[in-house]
Amino acid sequence: MEGLDFIKACSAIGAGIAMIAGVGPGIGQGFAAGKGAEAVGRQPEAQSDIVRTMLLGAAVAETTGIYGLIVALILLFANPFF
Amino acid sequence: MEGPKIYGEIFGLTITQTVVNTWICMAIAIILCYLLTRNMKKIPGKAQVIAETLVTVMDNLVAQTMGKDKMKFAPYMLSLILFLAVSNTAGIYGLRSPTADLNCTIALALMTFFMTQFFGFKSKGVGGYLKSFLEPMPFLLPINIIGELANPVSLSFRLFGNLLGGGIIMALLYSALAGLIFFPVLIPIPFHFYFDIFSGLLQSFIFTMLSMVFISGAMD
């Protein structure tokens, strides 16, 4: 295998591995949603506040997954080694 | 999904698709505001009710998140969320979303960053501003500086990654549907609803909300 082909193959595998980072936000957002459901069950009158806080927390928890996505995108489309 | 196309150059500035689409989104937002607020009366019509609701909701949000003494930020935040809402949902009417380009999101995040620093400086004074970097302990100074610099990075990358990821999934879906004979028109509708409307509006809300939290956090 030529050097460049090897780098391309490794970049594709690396992009796939980088997207494993998607597991973390999944767990975190699920946890936030579960706690939000609990809180609404306990205090249905505060639903709008709870939903707003939950969405904000879920979006912040998503950040690490987005970093993984950006690393994968850089490896595939903006690779400095190509 | 392709990167933004380059249309040409004016006075050494490159005009990309993002620049053009940003102007289109700004025009849509301005026309929307003009249509909603023209000939205002004491007894409001339909358009005026919508405009008043938007302003009231934003005022309440700012009062809740930033405190009653920082109401002067409400107009900026409403303009920010309006522009973001229009540009994040640009995928529905066939434009390449301007926020799916890192240049646009970094510009917006830098605005928040400099506002954070400026208003923190203004409300705390020189001593208080410099001292806030030495808290809770003086040797945490590098960590505090990195933490401040990480805010615009995470803000811009969150918006960019969400929008670009949504756009890539839509492009993959359309290329997969090209070989399909049955219902290629109906299938994208729920995906557009999620990636463009729900995710786009949620991300614009999140960006505005985090800007408010950062600025009010730096001020008190």
PDB file of C-alpha atoms in Angstrom:
ATOM      1  CA  MET A   1       0.000   0.000   0.000  1.00  0.00           C
ATOM      2  CA  GLU A   2       1.217   3.488  -0.864  1.00  0.00           C
ATOM      3  CA  GLY A   3       1.838   5.991   1.908  1.00  0.00           C
ATOM      4  CA  LEU A   4      -1.089   8.287   1.037  1.00  0.00           C
ATOM      5  CA  ASP A   5      -3.558   5.404   0.760  1.00  0.00           C
ATOM      6  CA  PHE A   6      -2.444   4.173   4.149  1.00  0.00           C
ATOM      7  CA  ILE A   7      -3.044   7.617   5.649  1.00  0.00           C
ATOM      8  CA  LYS A   8      -6.496   7.798   4.031  1.00  0.00           C
ATOM      9  CA  ALA A   9      -7.470   4.361   5.351  1.00  0.00           C
ATOM     10  CA  CYS A  10      -6.242   5.205   8.834  1.00  0.00           C
ATOM     11  CA  SER A  11      -8.127   8.550   8.729  1.00  0.00           C
ATOM     12  CA  ALA A  12     -11.370   6.769   7.859  1.00  0.00           C
ATOM     13  CA  ILE A  13     -10.891   4.322  10.737  1.00  0.00           C
ATOM     14  CA  GLY A  14      -9.979   7.234  13.015  1.00  0.00           C
ATOM     15  CA  ALA A  15     -13.137   9.118  12.041  1.00  0.00           C
ATOM     16  CA  GLY A  16     -15.174   6.064  12.937  1.00  0.00           C
ATOM     17  CA  ILE A  17     -13.436   5.730  16.268  1.00  0.00           C
ATOM     18  CA  ALA A  18     -13.882   9.452  16.990  1.00  0.00           C
ATOM     19  CA  MET A  19     -17.640   9.059  16.697  1.00  0.00           C
ATOM     20  CA  ILE A  20     -17.604   6.643  19.675  1.00  0.00           C
ATOM     21  CA  ALA A  21     -17.643   9.944  21.588  1.00  0.00           C
ATOM     22  CA  GLY A  22     -21.359   9.992  20.738  1.00  0.00           C
ATOM     23  CA  VAL A  23     -21.958   7.481  23.528  1.00  0.00           C
ATOM     24  CA  GLY A  24     -21.225  10.037  26.258  1.00  0.00           C
ATOM     25  CA  PRO A  25     -23.804  12.682  25.285  1.00  0.00           C
ATOM     26  CA  GLY A  26     -26.354   9.905  24.780  1.00  0.00           C
ATOM     27  CA  ILE A  27     -25.926   8.761  28.366  1.00  0.00           C
ATOM     28  CA  GLY A  28     -25.806  12.332  29.667  1.00  0.00           C
ATOM     29  CA  GLN A  29     -28.882  13.534  27.804  1.00  0.00           C
ATOM     30  CA  GLY A  30     -30.819  10.435  28.769  1.00  0.00           C
ATOM     31  CA  PHE A  31     -29.907  11.032  32.386  1.00  0.00           C
ATOM     32  CA  ALA A  32     -30.974  14.690  32.142  1.00  0.00           C
ATOM     33  CA  ALA A  33     -34.274  13.728  30.501  1.00  0.00           C
ATOM     34  CA  GLY A  34     -34.945  11.074  33.150  1.00  0.00           C
ATOM     35  CA  LYS A  35     -34.289  13.527  35.964  1.00  0.00           C
ATOM     36  CA  GLY A  36     -36.460  16.100  34.171  1.00  0.00           C
ATOM     37  CA  ALA A  37     -39.326  13.608  33.985  1.00  0.00           C
ATOM     38  CA  GLU A  38     -38.879  12.882  37.686  1.00  0.00           C
ATOM     39  CA  ALA A  39     -38.954  16.579  38.520  1.00  0.00           C
ATOM     40  CA  VAL A  40     -42.087  17.188  36.434  1.00  0.00           C
ATOM     41  CA  GLY A  41     -43.738  14.222  38.161  1.00  0.00           C
ATOM     42  CA  ARG A  42     -42.945  15.742  41.526  1.00  0.00           C
ATOM     43  CA  GLN A  43     -43.803  19.349  40.620  1.00  0.00           C
ATOM     44  CA  PRO A  44     -46.063  19.533  37.554  1.00  0.00           C
ATOM     45  CA  GLU A  45     -46.695  23.272  38.028  1.00  0.00           C
ATOM     46  CA  ALA A  46     -42.997  24.126  37.414  1.00  0.00           C
ATOM     47  CA  GLN A  47     -42.924  22.288  34.081  1.00  0.00           C
ATOM     48  CA  SER A  48     -41.821  25.190  31.862  1.00  0.00           C
ATOM     49  CA  ASP A  49     -38.867  26.063  34.103  1.00  0.00           C
ATOM     50  CA  ILE A  50     -37.837  22.398  34.334  1.00  0.00           C
ATOM     51  CA  VAL A  51     -38.025  21.859  30.581  1.00  0.00           C
ATOM     52  CA  ARG A  52     -35.962  24.999  29.916  1.00  0.00           C
ATOM     53  CA  THR A  53     -33.256  24.002  32.389  1.00  0.00           C
ATOM     54  CA  MET A  54     -33.243  20.440  31.066  1.00  0.00           C
ATOM     55  CA  LEU A  55     -32.814  21.538  27.440  1.00  0.00           C
ATOM     56  CA  LEU A  56     -29.972  23.863  28.428  1.00  0.00           C
ATOM     57  CA  GLY A  57     -28.238  21.091  30.367  1.00  0.00           C
ATOM     58  CA  ALA A  58     -28.783  18.590  27.578  1.00  0.00           C
ATOM     59  CA  ALA A  59     -27.241  20.997  25.055  1.00  0.00           C
ATOM     60  CA  VAL A  60     -24.213  21.550  27.253  1.00  0.00           C
ATOM     61  CA  ALA A  61     -23.851  17.787  27.728  1.00  0.00           C
ATOM     62  CA  GLU A  62     -23.873  17.465  23.945  1.00  0.00           C
ATOM     63  CA  THR A  63     -20.665  19.511  23.574  1.00  0.00           C
ATOM     64  CA  THR A  64     -18.249  16.588  23.898  1.00  0.00           C
ATOM     65  CA  GLY A  65     -20.130  14.646  21.246  1.00  0.00           C
ATOM     66  CA  ILE A  66     -19.930  17.659  18.932  1.00  0.00           C
ATOM     67  CA  TYR A  67     -16.168  17.782  19.494  1.00  0.00           C
ATOM     68  CA  GLY A  68     -15.985  14.137  18.414  1.00  0.00           C
ATOM     69  CA  LEU A  69     -18.043  14.969  15.316  1.00  0.00           C
ATOM     70  CA  ILE A  70     -15.719  17.855  14.448  1.00  0.00           C
ATOM     71  CA  VAL A  71     -12.634  15.651  14.831  1.00  0.00           C
ATOM     72  CA  ALA A  72     -14.256  13.092  12.522  1.00  0.00           C
ATOM     73  CA  LEU A  73     -15.129  15.813   9.985  1.00  0.00           C
ATOM     74  CA  ILE A  74     -11.591  17.187  10.061  1.00  0.00           C
ATOM     75  CA  LEU A  75     -10.169  13.697   9.518  1.00  0.00           C
ATOM     76  CA  LEU A  76     -12.453  13.104   6.536  1.00  0.00           C
ATOM     77  CA  PHE A  77     -12.706  16.497   4.796  1.00  0.00           C
ATOM     78  CA  ALA A  78      -9.963  18.804   6.108  1.00  0.00           C
ATOM     79  CA  ASN A  79      -7.164  16.351   6.808  1.00  0.00           C
ATOM     80  CA  PRO A  80      -3.814  18.148   7.131  1.00  0.00           C
ATOM     81  CA  PHE A  81      -1.888  15.038   5.950  1.00  0.00           C
ATOM     82  CA  PHE A  82      -3.565  14.570   2.568  1.00  0.00           C
TER      83      PHE A  82
ATOM     84  CA  MET B   1     -22.911  18.462   2.090  1.00  0.00           C
ATOM     85  CA  GLU B   2     -20.527  20.731   0.217  1.00  0.00           C
ATOM     86  CA  GLY B   3     -18.558  23.526   1.757  1.00  0.00           C
ATOM     87  CA  PRO B   4     -19.629  27.103   1.071  1.00  0.00           C
ATOM     88  CA  LYS B   5     -19.004  28.142  -2.525  1.00  0.00           C
ATOM     89  CA  ILE B   6     -16.764  31.105  -3.294  1.00  0.00           C
ATOM     90  CA  TYR B   7     -18.491  33.659  -5.528  1.00  0.00           C
ATOM     91  CA  GLY B   8     -15.774  36.236  -5.962  1.00  0.00           C
ATOM     92  CA  GLU B   9     -13.752  38.968  -4.377  1.00  0.00           C
ATOM     93  CA  ILE B  10     -14.538  42.589  -3.518  1.00  0.00           C
ATOM     94  CA  PHE B  11     -11.677  44.837  -2.288  1.00  0.00           C
ATOM     95  CA  GLY B  12      -9.691  41.763  -1.202  1.00  0.00           C
ATOM     96  CA  LEU B  13     -12.611  40.320   0.795  1.00  0.00           C
ATOM     97  CA  THR B  14     -13.727  36.894  -0.366  1.00  0.00           C
ATOM     98  CA  ILE B  15     -17.476  36.711  -0.936  1.00  0.00           C
ATOM     99  CA  THR B  16     -18.570  33.188  -0.035  1.00  0.00           C
ATOM    100  CA  GLN B  17     -21.960  31.569   0.006  1.00  0.00           C
ATOM    101  CA  THR B  18     -22.034  32.135   3.766  1.00  0.00           C
ATOM    102  CA  VAL B  19     -21.741  35.917   3.354  1.00  0.00           C
ATOM    103  CA  VAL B  20     -24.541  36.031   0.782  1.00  0.00           C
ATOM    104  CA  ASN B  21     -26.798  33.760   2.833  1.00  0.00           C
ATOM    105  CA  THR B  22     -26.121  35.792   5.970  1.00  0.00           C
ATOM    106  CA  TRP B  23     -27.313  38.905   4.150  1.00  0.00           C
ATOM    107  CA  ILE B  24     -30.403  37.038   2.932  1.00  0.00           C
ATOM    108  CA  CYS B  25     -31.164  35.890   6.492  1.00  0.00           C
ATOM    109  CA  MET B  26     -30.639  39.424   7.811  1.00  0.00           C
ATOM    110  CA  ALA B  27     -32.986  40.748   5.132  1.00  0.00           C
ATOM    111  CA  ILE B  28     -35.631  38.165   6.104  1.00  0.00           C
ATOM    112  CA  ALA B  29     -35.308  39.090   9.786  1.00  0.00           C
ATOM    113  CA  ILE B  30     -35.497  42.828   9.065  1.00  0.00           C
ATOM    114  CA  ILE B  31     -38.510  42.456   6.748  1.00  0.00           C
ATOM    115  CA  LEU B  32     -40.207  40.267   9.378  1.00  0.00           C
ATOM    116  CA  CYS B  33     -39.621  42.908  12.051  1.00  0.00           C
ATOM    117  CA  TYR B  34     -40.853  45.673   9.741  1.00  0.00           C
ATOM    118  CA  LEU B  35     -44.036  43.762   8.853  1.00  0.00           C
ATOM    119  CA  LEU B  36     -44.735  42.990  12.506  1.00  0.00           C
ATOM    120  CA  THR B  37     -44.184  46.501  13.836  1.00  0.00           C
ATOM    121  CA  ARG B  38     -45.579  48.850  11.176  1.00  0.00           C
ATOM    122  CA  ASN B  39     -48.514  51.109  12.060  1.00  0.00           C
ATOM    123  CA  MET B  40     -48.656  50.201  15.725  1.00  0.00           C
ATOM    124  CA  LYS B  41     -51.798  51.175  17.583  1.00  0.00           C
ATOM    125  CA  LYS B  42     -52.978  51.315  21.158  1.00  0.00           C
ATOM    126  CA  ILE B  43     -55.383  48.453  20.481  1.00  0.00           C
ATOM    127  CA  PRO B  44     -53.050  45.938  18.805  1.00  0.00           C
ATOM    128  CA  GLY B  45     -53.776  44.044  15.627  1.00  0.00           C
ATOM    129  CA  LYS B  46     -52.614  40.495  14.899  1.00  0.00           C
ATOM    130  CA  ALA B  47     -49.076  41.401  13.842  1.00  0.00           C
ATOM    131  CA  GLN B  48     -48.573  43.718  16.778  1.00  0.00           C
ATOM    132  CA  VAL B  49     -49.702  40.995  19.201  1.00  0.00           C
ATOM    133  CA  ILE B  50     -47.018  38.654  17.828  1.00  0.00           C
ATOM    134  CA  ALA B  51     -44.352  41.344  18.120  1.00  0.00           C
ATOM    135  CA  GLU B  52     -45.434  42.251  21.647  1.00  0.00           C
ATOM    136  CA  THR B  53     -45.418  38.576  22.678  1.00  0.00           C
ATOM    137  CA  LEU B  54     -41.869  38.131  21.358  1.00  0.00           C
ATOM    138  CA  VAL B  55     -40.629  41.192  23.230  1.00  0.00           C
ATOM    139  CA  THR B  56     -42.431  40.251  26.446  1.00  0.00           C
ATOM    140  CA  VAL B  57     -41.153  36.659  26.395  1.00  0.00           C
ATOM    141  CA  MET B  58     -37.588  37.868  25.821  1.00  0.00           C
ATOM    142  CA  ASP B  59     -37.899  40.496  28.569  1.00  0.00           C
ATOM    143  CA  ASN B  60     -39.099  37.862  31.037  1.00  0.00           C
ATOM    144  CA  LEU B  61     -36.305  35.490  30.021  1.00  0.00           C
ATOM    145  CA  VAL B  62     -33.649  38.184  30.480  1.00  0.00           C
ATOM    146  CA  ALA B  63     -35.161  39.261  33.806  1.00  0.00           C
ATOM    147  CA  GLN B  64     -35.127  35.653  35.012  1.00  0.00           C
ATOM    148  CA  THR B  65     -31.663  34.670  33.801  1.00  0.00           C
ATOM    149  CA  MET B  66     -29.686  37.898  34.133  1.00  0.00           C
ATOM    150  CA  GLY B  67     -31.622  39.772  36.786  1.00  0.00           C
ATOM    151  CA  LYS B  68     -33.822  42.869  36.660  1.00  0.00           C
ATOM    152  CA  ASP B  69     -30.850  45.270  36.646  1.00  0.00           C
ATOM    153  CA  LYS B  70     -29.554  43.992  33.278  1.00  0.00           C
ATOM    154  CA  MET B  71     -32.665  44.606  31.194  1.00  0.00           C
ATOM    155  CA  LYS B  72     -30.634  46.702  28.718  1.00  0.00           C
ATOM    156  CA  PHE B  73     -29.368  43.424  27.189  1.00  0.00           C
ATOM    157  CA  ALA B  74     -32.866  42.308  26.138  1.00  0.00           C
ATOM    158  CA  PRO B  75     -32.825  44.034  22.685  1.00  0.00           C
ATOM    159  CA  TYR B  76     -29.422  42.548  21.795  1.00  0.00           C
ATOM    160  CA  MET B  77     -30.504  39.082  22.884  1.00  0.00           C
ATOM    161  CA  LEU B  78     -33.763  39.313  20.922  1.00  0.00           C
ATOM    162  CA  SER B  79     -31.868  40.374  17.770  1.00  0.00           C
ATOM    163  CA  LEU B  80     -29.393  37.526  18.307  1.00  0.00           C
ATOM    164  CA  ILE B  81     -32.079  34.874  18.734  1.00  0.00           C
ATOM    165  CA  LEU B  82     -34.043  36.263  15.774  1.00  0.00           C
ATOM    166  CA  PHE B  83     -31.034  36.109  13.445  1.00  0.00           C
ATOM    167  CA  LEU B  84     -30.073  32.651  14.700  1.00  0.00           C
ATOM    168  CA  ALA B  85     -33.634  31.352  14.375  1.00  0.00           C
ATOM    169  CA  VAL B  86     -33.873  32.562  10.772  1.00  0.00           C
ATOM    170  CA  SER B  87     -30.432  31.309   9.759  1.00  0.00           C
ATOM    171  CA  ASN B  88     -30.676  27.922  11.534  1.00  0.00           C
ATOM    172  CA  THR B  89     -33.953  27.132   9.800  1.00  0.00           C
ATOM    173  CA  ALA B  90     -32.573  28.268   6.415  1.00  0.00           C
ATOM    174  CA  GLY B  91     -32.417  24.612   5.317  1.00  0.00           C
ATOM    175  CA  ILE B  92     -36.203  24.544   4.920  1.00  0.00           C
ATOM    176  CA  TYR B  93     -36.265  27.168   2.203  1.00  0.00           C
ATOM    177  CA  GLY B  94     -33.326  25.680   0.375  1.00  0.00           C
ATOM    178  CA  LEU B  95     -30.462  27.904   1.489  1.00  0.00           C
ATOM    179  CA  ARG B  96     -27.198  26.591   2.871  1.00  0.00           C
ATOM    180  CA  SER B  97     -27.454  27.595   6.510  1.00  0.00           C
ATOM    181  CA  PRO B  98     -24.922  30.377   7.256  1.00  0.00           C
ATOM    182  CA  THR B  99     -24.349  28.983  10.741  1.00  0.00           C
ATOM    183  CA  ALA B 100     -23.091  25.716   9.192  1.00  0.00           C
ATOM    184  CA  ASP B 101     -19.883  27.659   8.496  1.00  0.00           C
ATOM    185  CA  LEU B 102     -17.363  28.029  11.301  1.00  0.00           C
ATOM    186  CA  ASN B 103     -16.570  31.638  10.304  1.00  0.00           C
ATOM    187  CA  CYS B 104     -20.092  32.807  11.079  1.00  0.00           C
ATOM    188  CA  THR B 105     -20.407  30.994  14.413  1.00  0.00           C
ATOM    189  CA  ILE B 106     -16.969  32.143  15.566  1.00  0.00           C
ATOM    190  CA  ALA B 107     -17.934  35.739  14.778  1.00  0.00           C
ATOM    191  CA  LEU B 108     -21.082  35.390  16.880  1.00  0.00           C
ATOM    192  CA  ALA B 109     -19.204  33.665  19.712  1.00  0.00           C
ATOM    193  CA  LEU B 110     -16.503  36.367  19.697  1.00  0.00           C
ATOM    194  CA  MET B 111     -19.209  39.001  20.074  1.00  0.00           C
ATOM    195  CA  THR B 112     -20.377  37.215  23.222  1.00  0.00           C
ATOM    196  CA  PHE B 113     -16.777  36.802  24.405  1.00  0.00           C
ATOM    197  CA  PHE B 114     -15.885  40.484  24.048  1.00  0.00           C
ATOM    198  CA  MET B 115     -19.192  41.527  25.616  1.00  0.00           C
ATOM    199  CA  THR B 116     -18.419  39.224  28.549  1.00  0.00           C
ATOM    200  CA  GLN B 117     -14.962  40.735  29.040  1.00  0.00           C
ATOM    201  CA  PHE B 118     -16.066  44.347  28.443  1.00  0.00           C
ATOM    202  CA  PHE B 119     -19.062  44.331  30.755  1.00  0.00           C
ATOM    203  CA  GLY B 120     -17.161  42.349  33.389  1.00  0.00           C
ATOM    204  CA  PHE B 121     -14.449  45.004  33.220  1.00  0.00           C
ATOM    205  CA  LYS B 122     -16.995  47.823  33.321  1.00  0.00           C
ATOM    206  CA  SER B 123     -19.038  46.584  36.267  1.00  0.00           C
ATOM    207  CA  LYS B 124     -16.174  45.293  38.428  1.00  0.00           C
ATOM    208  CA  GLY B 125     -13.534  47.906  37.687  1.00  0.00           C
ATOM    209  CA  VAL B 126      -9.867  47.228  36.925  1.00  0.00           C
ATOM    210  CA  GLY B 127      -8.999  45.672  40.276  1.00  0.00           C
ATOM    211  CA  GLY B 128     -12.079  43.502  40.545  1.00  0.00           C
ATOM    212  CA  TYR B 129     -11.716  42.317  36.946  1.00  0.00           C
ATOM    213  CA  LEU B 130      -8.073  41.294  37.416  1.00  0.00           C
ATOM    214  CA  LYS B 131      -8.837  39.815  40.811  1.00  0.00           C
ATOM    215  CA  SER B 132     -11.573  37.589  39.342  1.00  0.00           C
ATOM    216  CA  PHE B 133      -8.836  35.671  37.526  1.00  0.00           C
ATOM    217  CA  LEU B 134      -7.095  34.895  40.823  1.00  0.00           C
ATOM    218  CA  GLU B 135     -10.130  33.296  42.423  1.00  0.00           C
ATOM    219  CA  PRO B 136     -10.502  31.045  44.315  1.00  0.00           C
ATOM    220  CA  MET B 137      -6.705  30.709  44.608  1.00  0.00           C
ATOM    221  CA  PRO B 138      -3.877  32.677  42.878  1.00  0.00           C
ATOM    222  CA  PHE B 139      -2.160  29.625  41.365  1.00  0.00           C
ATOM    223  CA  LEU B 140      -5.334  28.834  39.397  1.00  0.00           C
ATOM    224  CA  LEU B 141      -4.640  31.825  37.098  1.00  0.00           C
ATOM    225  CA  PRO B 142      -3.744  29.719  34.009  1.00  0.00           C
ATOM    226  CA  ILE B 143      -6.811  27.545  34.496  1.00  0.00           C
ATOM    227  CA  ASN B 144      -9.036  30.631  34.724  1.00  0.00           C
ATOM    228  CA  ILE B 145      -7.544  32.139  31.566  1.00  0.00           C
ATOM    229  CA  ILE B 146      -7.976  28.862  29.657  1.00  0.00           C
ATOM    230  CA  GLY B 147     -11.527  28.633  30.976  1.00  0.00           C
ATOM    231  CA  GLU B 148     -12.343  32.114  29.669  1.00  0.00           C
ATOM    232  CA  LEU B 149     -10.818  31.352  26.268  1.00  0.00           C
ATOM    233  CA  ALA B 150     -12.661  28.023  26.049  1.00  0.00           C
ATOM    234  CA  ASN B 151     -16.072  29.716  26.196  1.00  0.00           C
ATOM    235  CA  PRO B 152     -16.130  31.101  22.620  1.00  0.00           C
ATOM    236  CA  VAL B 153     -14.606  27.864  21.290  1.00  0.00           C
ATOM    237  CA  SER B 154     -17.281  25.669  22.835  1.00  0.00           C
ATOM    238  CA  LEU B 155     -20.067  28.126  21.930  1.00  0.00           C
ATOM    239  CA  SER B 156     -19.075  28.336  18.275  1.00  0.00           C
ATOM    240  CA  PHE B 157     -18.259  24.652  17.837  1.00  0.00           C
ATOM    241  CA  ARG B 158     -21.553  23.576  19.385  1.00  0.00           C
ATOM    242  CA  LEU B 159     -23.615  25.630  16.952  1.00  0.00           C
ATOM    243  CA  PHE B 160     -21.402  24.762  13.955  1.00  0.00           C
ATOM    244  CA  GLY B 161     -21.288  21.035  14.726  1.00  0.00           C
ATOM    245  CA  ASN B 162     -25.028  20.743  15.236  1.00  0.00           C
ATOM    246  CA  LEU B 163     -25.920  22.589  12.050  1.00  0.00           C
ATOM    247  CA  LEU B 164     -23.273  20.924   9.890  1.00  0.00           C
ATOM    248  CA  GLY B 165     -24.083  17.480  11.308  1.00  0.00           C
ATOM    249  CA  GLY B 166     -27.774  18.012  10.546  1.00  0.00           C
ATOM    250  CA  GLY B 167     -26.908  19.219   7.051  1.00  0.00           C
ATOM    251  CA  ILE B 168     -24.673  16.192   6.382  1.00  0.00           C
ATOM    252  CA  ILE B 169     -27.378  13.775   7.513  1.00  0.00           C
ATOM    253  CA  MET B 170     -29.932  15.529   5.277  1.00  0.00           C
ATOM    254  CA  ALA B 171     -27.528  15.386   2.310  1.00  0.00           C
ATOM    255  CA  LEU B 172     -26.900  11.654   2.919  1.00  0.00           C
ATOM    256  CA  LEU B 173     -30.655  11.084   3.161  1.00  0.00           C
ATOM    257  CA  TYR B 174     -31.323  12.884  -0.110  1.00  0.00           C
ATOM    258  CA  SER B 175     -28.579  10.966  -1.916  1.00  0.00           C
ATOM    259  CA  ALA B 176     -30.031   7.714  -0.556  1.00  0.00           C
ATOM    260  CA  LEU B 177     -33.542   8.727  -1.632  1.00  0.00           C
ATOM    261  CA  ALA B 178     -32.400   9.471  -5.170  1.00  0.00           C
ATOM    262  CA  GLY B 179     -32.470   5.748  -5.986  1.00  0.00           C
ATOM    263  CA  LEU B 180     -35.873   5.218  -4.400  1.00  0.00           C
ATOM    264  CA  ILE B 181     -39.055   5.013  -6.480  1.00  0.00           C
ATOM    265  CA  PHE B 182     -41.715   5.196  -3.769  1.00  0.00           C
ATOM    266  CA  PHE B 183     -42.436   8.320  -1.699  1.00  0.00           C
ATOM    267  CA  PRO B 184     -39.127  10.174  -2.059  1.00  0.00           C
ATOM    268  CA  VAL B 185     -41.108  13.349  -1.352  1.00  0.00           C
ATOM    269  CA  LEU B 186     -42.709  12.368   1.951  1.00  0.00           C
ATOM    270  CA  ILE B 187     -39.785  10.729   3.744  1.00  0.00           C
ATOM    271  CA  PRO B 188     -37.615  13.868   4.286  1.00  0.00           C
ATOM    272  CA  ILE B 189     -40.462  15.780   5.996  1.00  0.00           C
ATOM    273  CA  PRO B 190     -39.948  14.421   9.558  1.00  0.00           C
ATOM    274  CA  PHE B 191     -36.173  14.738   9.161  1.00  0.00           C
ATOM    275  CA  HIS B 192     -36.528  18.367   8.058  1.00  0.00           C
ATOM    276  CA  PHE B 193     -38.846  18.924  10.988  1.00  0.00           C
ATOM    277  CA  TYR B 194     -36.286  17.562  13.442  1.00  0.00           C
ATOM    278  CA  PHE B 195     -32.974  18.819  12.010  1.00  0.00           C
ATOM    279  CA  ASP B 196     -34.107  22.193  10.714  1.00  0.00           C
ATOM    280  CA  ILE B 197     -36.980  23.326  12.903  1.00  0.00           C
ATOM    281  CA  PHE B 198     -36.543  21.585  16.264  1.00  0.00           C
ATOM    282  CA  SER B 199     -32.754  21.366  16.412  1.00  0.00           C
ATOM    283  CA  GLY B 200     -32.258  24.766  14.771  1.00  0.00           C
ATOM    284  CA  LEU B 201     -34.594  26.645  17.094  1.00  0.00           C
ATOM    285  CA  LEU B 202     -33.243  24.755  20.117  1.00  0.00           C
ATOM    286  CA  GLN B 203     -29.658  25.646  19.224  1.00  0.00           C
ATOM    287  CA  SER B 204     -30.516  29.321  18.723  1.00  0.00           C
ATOM    288  CA  PHE B 205     -32.203  29.309  22.137  1.00  0.00           C
ATOM    289  CA  ILE B 206     -29.198  27.588  23.709  1.00  0.00           C
ATOM    290  CA  PHE B 207     -26.714  30.043  22.168  1.00  0.00           C
ATOM    291  CA  THR B 208     -28.689  33.042  23.412  1.00  0.00           C
ATOM    292  CA  MET B 209     -29.228  31.485  26.832  1.00  0.00           C
ATOM    293  CA  LEU B 210     -25.521  30.676  27.277  1.00  0.00           C
ATOM    294  CA  SER B 211     -24.570  34.205  26.143  1.00  0.00           C
ATOM    295  CA  MET B 212     -26.875  35.605  28.819  1.00  0.00           C
ATOM    296  CA  VAL B 213     -25.446  33.273  31.468  1.00  0.00           C
ATOM    297  CA  PHE B 214     -21.827  34.162  30.559  1.00  0.00           C
ATOM    298  CA  ILE B 215     -22.417  37.925  30.485  1.00  0.00           C
ATOM    299  CA  SER B 216     -24.397  38.068  33.706  1.00  0.00           C
ATOM    300  CA  GLY B 217     -21.894  35.684  35.337  1.00  0.00           C
ATOM    301  CA  ALA B 218     -19.034  38.018  34.444  1.00  0.00           C
ATOM    302  CA  MET B 219     -20.904  41.060  35.735  1.00  0.00           C
ATOM    303  CA  ASP B 220     -21.709  39.842  39.255  1.00  0.00           C
TER     304      ASP B 220
END
